[in-house]
Amino acid sequence: MKILVVGANGKIGRHIVRHLAEEENVTVKAMLRKQEQIEQFKHLDVETVIADLEAEDGVFKASQDVDTIIFTAGSGGHTGADKTMLVDLDGAFKTIEAAEKHNIKRFIMISALHSDTPKNWKEGMEHYYTAKKRADERLRHSHLNYTILRPGWLTNDEPTGKIEARLNLGKDGSITRQDVAMTVVKTLHLEETFYKTIEIINGDIPIDKALTNIN
Amino acid sequence: MKILVVGANGKIGRHIVRHLAEEENVTVKAMLRKQEQIEQFKHLDVETVIADLEAEDGVFKASQDVDTIIFTAGSGGHTGADKTMLVDLDGAFKTIEAAEKHNIKRFIMISALHSDTPKNWKEGMEHYYTAKKRADERLRHSHLNYTILRPGWLTNDEPTGKIEARLNLGKDGSITRQDVAMTVVKTLHLEETFYKTIEIINGDIPIDKALTNIN
């Protein structure tokens, strides 16, 4: 299994790469935007590739030798809504298109809780949720074996290894970025998560168990 | 034929409504965002409906009694890229979805020249072209009888009634908003324009003739 992590230098991305590097029978390819970002991945057993998600064929070329893609790229809060359009929306669309063209076997999307329920959107972030909503929809309309993970409010707290995972949580909640990353890794092979959109927050149930009992 | 004009109060929209109001066997329904916008349409023989394209079901409700939709809404240059996401992209997606659900017979999209060729995008407007590109793509992937019109640089000059229309112009150019509006009206019934994406700028050929000789 060879996995491209799109957004590998992001706050969740770095945790994902680190966890995947410890997995057996997995080759990790970290997609990075800048040369100087390679340094921090050098101590890990991972490949790196420099590619610009905003370029026309950046992710297409970067993904041609992998069978799985994890999309965790985002323009973040420090840039404008123009970058939300170019990265969170269009970057996701391009990555899904690349996956379709390369017949990628598995696609994990890191989305956001509430993306499909505008009434729950935080004021001033409507454009962000819209980007996530439309990217997720594009993925669901593809023929890819996808899992869309929708974490609640993200924190940098220590991981607990325990979550609550539902197709429809019906409530708010937070989750540590490290727990999101571990959930991504567990999700990769778990058939119970195939073709599902799953909402996750920290909870009382070990990640494995929570994911095998989704409803 | 009953036509909903989404973005009827826009610079092109107002010309479209005015021209359509003069057509026979056509009922025009101008979709407006604000009550105070109704005033300027009162002297015309048109219906009006107040609906918010950013609301979840605004355009869905507004379009339930029409058989044709013209989408000419845009957030314009005076608002931020967040509104480009919510209006130009998501508003278009919602309108296409509404058309699908209502089995709308005909859909005309006002797009922009160069939307599919990033190398020609004006700097600082990448997010705008991206919104147009993805909205057009969504429409082409629908089962609607669409025509996508991609005008060049828009001016407020007097109309000439003459254009150059090609699937691929291969050059830049400008066009008056009134000529765009007249082209839209001519396009409505013209089979030669069905399921096509057409680039238009002002030229030497009468609109009718230019549209019947697309290649």
Short mmCIF file of C-alpha atoms in Angstrom, two decimals, chain B residues 9-213:
data_model
loop_
_atom_site.label_atom_id
_atom_site.label_comp_id
_atom_site.label_asym_id
_atom_site.label_seq_id
_atom_site.Cartn_x
_atom_site.Cartn_y
_atom_site.Cartn_z
CA ASN B 9 -30.58 43.06 -10.79
CA GLY B 10 -27.02 42.63 -12.04
CA LYS B 11 -25.51 44.73 -14.81
CA ILE B 12 -26.14 42.05 -17.43
CA GLY B 13 -29.25 40.73 -15.71
CA ARG B 14 -31.15 43.99 -16.09
CA HIS B 15 -30.51 44.04 -19.84
CA ILE B 16 -31.60 40.41 -20.13
CA VAL B 17 -34.86 41.05 -18.30
CA ARG B 18 -35.58 44.10 -20.45
CA HIS B 19 -34.98 42.21 -23.69
CA LEU B 20 -36.96 39.16 -22.58
CA ALA B 21 -39.89 41.34 -21.57
CA GLU B 22 -40.25 42.31 -25.22
CA GLU B 23 -40.29 38.72 -26.48
CA GLU B 24 -43.56 37.06 -27.37
CA ASN B 25 -44.74 33.89 -25.63
CA VAL B 26 -42.26 34.45 -22.83
CA THR B 27 -43.02 35.09 -19.18
CA VAL B 28 -40.10 36.54 -17.28
CA LYS B 29 -39.56 36.07 -13.56
CA ALA B 30 -36.82 38.29 -12.18
CA MET B 31 -35.18 36.90 -9.05
CA LEU B 32 -34.12 39.73 -6.76
CA ARG B 33 -32.41 39.83 -3.41
CA LYS B 34 -34.07 42.90 -1.95
CA GLN B 35 -37.55 44.39 -1.90
CA GLU B 36 -36.27 47.80 -3.00
CA GLN B 37 -34.92 46.31 -6.23
CA ILE B 38 -38.47 45.62 -7.44
CA GLU B 39 -39.13 49.28 -8.24
CA GLN B 40 -37.00 49.44 -11.37
CA PHE B 41 -38.78 46.44 -12.90
CA LYS B 42 -42.28 47.81 -12.33
CA HIS B 43 -42.54 49.49 -15.74
CA LEU B 44 -41.76 46.17 -17.45
CA ASP B 45 -44.14 43.29 -18.07
CA VAL B 46 -42.32 40.89 -15.75
CA GLU B 47 -42.91 38.97 -12.55
CA THR B 48 -40.52 39.43 -9.66
CA VAL B 49 -39.61 37.15 -6.78
CA ILE B 50 -37.52 38.00 -3.72
CA ALA B 51 -35.12 35.15 -2.97
CA ASP B 52 -31.69 34.84 -1.40
CA LEU B 53 -29.28 32.74 -3.44
CA GLU B 54 -27.22 32.17 -0.29
CA ALA B 55 -30.19 30.67 1.55
CA GLU B 56 -30.60 26.91 1.39
CA ASP B 57 -33.81 26.81 -0.64
CA GLY B 58 -34.11 30.34 -2.01
CA VAL B 59 -33.58 29.53 -5.65
CA PHE B 60 -35.28 26.14 -5.31
CA LYS B 61 -38.54 27.81 -4.33
CA ALA B 62 -38.15 30.64 -6.84
CA SER B 63 -37.69 28.21 -9.72
CA GLN B 64 -40.52 25.77 -9.10
CA ASP B 65 -42.90 27.24 -11.68
CA VAL B 66 -40.46 27.95 -14.53
CA ASP B 67 -39.14 25.83 -17.38
CA THR B 68 -35.98 27.81 -18.13
CA ILE B 69 -33.26 29.36 -15.98
CA ILE B 70 -30.73 32.04 -16.89
CA PHE B 71 -27.95 32.28 -14.31
CA THR B 72 -26.21 35.64 -14.35
CA ALA B 73 -25.64 36.17 -10.63
CA GLY B 74 -22.25 37.17 -9.33
CA SER B 75 -20.98 38.72 -6.15
CA GLY B 76 -19.07 41.35 -8.13
CA GLY B 77 -15.77 43.01 -7.44
CA HIS B 78 -16.86 45.06 -4.43
CA THR B 79 -17.17 42.10 -2.05
CA GLY B 80 -14.60 39.58 -0.88
CA ALA B 81 -13.71 36.12 -2.10
CA ASP B 82 -15.97 34.67 0.60
CA LYS B 83 -18.93 35.96 -1.43
CA THR B 84 -17.44 34.53 -4.62
CA MET B 85 -17.63 31.14 -2.91
CA LEU B 86 -21.19 31.68 -1.68
CA VAL B 87 -22.69 33.30 -4.80
CA ASP B 88 -20.67 32.56 -7.94
CA LEU B 89 -19.83 28.99 -6.96
CA ASP B 90 -22.38 27.74 -4.44
CA GLY B 91 -25.22 29.85 -5.80
CA ALA B 92 -24.62 28.35 -9.23
CA PHE B 93 -24.44 24.82 -7.81
CA LYS B 94 -27.72 25.36 -5.94
CA THR B 95 -29.40 26.73 -9.06
CA ILE B 96 -28.27 23.74 -11.12
CA GLU B 97 -29.52 21.39 -8.40
CA ALA B 98 -32.85 23.18 -8.34
CA ALA B 99 -33.08 22.89 -12.13
CA GLU B 100 -32.40 19.16 -11.90
CA LYS B 101 -35.05 18.65 -9.23
CA HIS B 102 -37.65 20.66 -11.13
CA ASN B 103 -36.79 19.05 -14.47
CA ILE B 104 -36.07 22.43 -15.98
CA LYS B 105 -35.96 22.27 -19.78
CA ARG B 106 -33.24 24.81 -20.51
CA PHE B 107 -30.35 26.40 -18.60
CA ILE B 108 -28.22 29.32 -19.77
CA MET B 109 -25.11 30.08 -17.74
CA ILE B 110 -23.21 33.35 -18.00
CA SER B 111 -19.60 32.38 -17.40
CA ALA B 112 -16.33 34.11 -18.32
CA LEU B 113 -13.77 33.79 -21.09
CA HIS B 114 -10.68 31.77 -20.12
CA SER B 115 -12.40 29.97 -17.21
CA ASP B 116 -10.87 26.65 -18.28
CA THR B 117 -7.40 28.01 -19.07
CA PRO B 118 -5.56 29.06 -15.88
CA LYS B 119 -2.60 30.40 -17.85
CA ASN B 120 -4.87 33.20 -19.12
CA TRP B 121 -6.32 34.12 -15.72
CA LYS B 122 -5.82 37.69 -14.58
CA GLU B 123 -3.68 37.82 -11.46
CA GLY B 124 -5.69 38.22 -8.28
CA MET B 125 -8.81 36.79 -9.92
CA GLU B 126 -7.86 33.12 -9.73
CA HIS B 127 -10.58 32.40 -7.16
CA TYR B 128 -13.20 33.98 -9.45
CA TYR B 129 -12.19 31.94 -12.50
CA THR B 130 -12.05 28.82 -10.33
CA ALA B 131 -15.63 29.40 -9.20
CA LYS B 132 -16.76 29.84 -12.80
CA LYS B 133 -14.79 26.80 -13.98
CA ARG B 134 -16.28 24.51 -11.35
CA ALA B 135 -19.82 25.84 -11.78
CA ASP B 136 -19.63 25.32 -15.54
CA GLU B 137 -18.25 21.82 -15.03
CA ARG B 138 -21.10 21.01 -12.64
CA LEU B 139 -23.59 22.15 -15.28
CA ARG B 140 -21.94 20.12 -18.05
CA HIS B 141 -22.12 17.05 -15.80
CA SER B 142 -25.84 17.55 -15.26
CA HIS B 143 -28.45 16.25 -17.67
CA LEU B 144 -29.78 19.72 -18.36
CA ASN B 145 -30.02 21.24 -21.81
CA TYR B 146 -27.43 23.90 -21.16
CA THR B 147 -25.61 26.62 -23.00
CA ILE B 148 -22.62 28.18 -21.28
CA LEU B 149 -21.78 31.62 -22.63
CA ARG B 150 -18.30 32.91 -21.89
CA PRO B 151 -18.03 36.61 -22.68
CA GLY B 152 -14.70 38.42 -22.78
CA TRP B 153 -13.96 41.62 -20.89
CA LEU B 154 -17.30 43.35 -20.20
CA THR B 155 -17.94 46.98 -21.09
CA ASN B 156 -20.86 49.35 -20.72
CA ASP B 157 -20.48 50.64 -24.29
CA GLU B 158 -23.40 50.88 -26.68
CA PRO B 159 -24.36 47.52 -28.18
CA THR B 160 -23.26 46.69 -31.74
CA GLY B 161 -25.41 43.61 -32.34
CA LYS B 162 -22.35 41.92 -33.77
CA ILE B 163 -20.14 39.30 -32.17
CA GLU B 164 -17.57 36.63 -32.75
CA ALA B 165 -18.64 33.32 -31.21
CA ARG B 166 -16.47 30.20 -31.10
CA LEU B 167 -16.02 27.07 -29.01
CA ASN B 168 -12.45 28.22 -28.73
CA LEU B 169 -11.72 31.81 -29.71
CA GLY B 170 -8.02 31.52 -29.02
CA LYS B 171 -7.77 35.23 -28.28
CA ASP B 172 -8.83 37.96 -25.91
CA GLY B 173 -11.46 40.58 -26.54
CA SER B 174 -14.22 42.67 -25.00
CA ILE B 175 -17.97 42.71 -25.40
CA THR B 176 -20.68 45.08 -24.27
CA ARG B 177 -23.03 43.89 -21.57
CA GLN B 178 -25.99 44.66 -23.81
CA ASP B 179 -24.59 42.43 -26.55
CA VAL B 180 -24.15 39.66 -24.00
CA ALA B 181 -27.78 40.10 -22.97
CA MET B 182 -28.97 39.96 -26.59
CA THR B 183 -26.86 36.88 -27.19
CA VAL B 184 -28.51 35.20 -24.22
CA VAL B 185 -31.96 35.91 -25.63
CA LYS B 186 -31.00 34.58 -29.07
CA THR B 187 -29.45 31.49 -27.51
CA LEU B 188 -32.61 30.38 -25.73
CA HIS B 189 -34.25 28.54 -28.63
CA LEU B 190 -31.29 27.97 -30.90
CA GLU B 191 -30.55 24.26 -31.19
CA GLU B 192 -27.07 24.97 -32.51
CA THR B 193 -26.16 26.25 -29.05
CA PHE B 194 -27.55 23.33 -27.03
CA TYR B 195 -24.99 21.50 -24.85
CA LYS B 196 -22.24 23.89 -25.89
CA THR B 197 -19.77 26.17 -24.14
CA ILE B 198 -19.41 29.26 -26.31
CA GLU B 199 -16.85 32.05 -26.09
CA ILE B 200 -18.08 35.45 -27.23
CA ILE B 201 -16.56 38.86 -27.87
CA ASN B 202 -17.71 41.73 -30.03
CA GLY B 203 -16.99 41.13 -33.72
CA ASP B 204 -18.29 41.54 -37.24
CA ILE B 205 -21.07 38.98 -37.42
CA PRO B 206 -24.73 39.55 -36.50
CA ILE B 207 -25.51 37.64 -33.27
CA ASP B 208 -28.00 35.22 -34.88
CA LYS B 209 -25.63 34.25 -37.63
CA ALA B 210 -22.64 33.91 -35.33
CA LEU B 211 -24.59 31.54 -33.07
CA THR B 212 -25.83 29.33 -35.89
CA ASN B 213 -22.29 28.82 -37.16
#
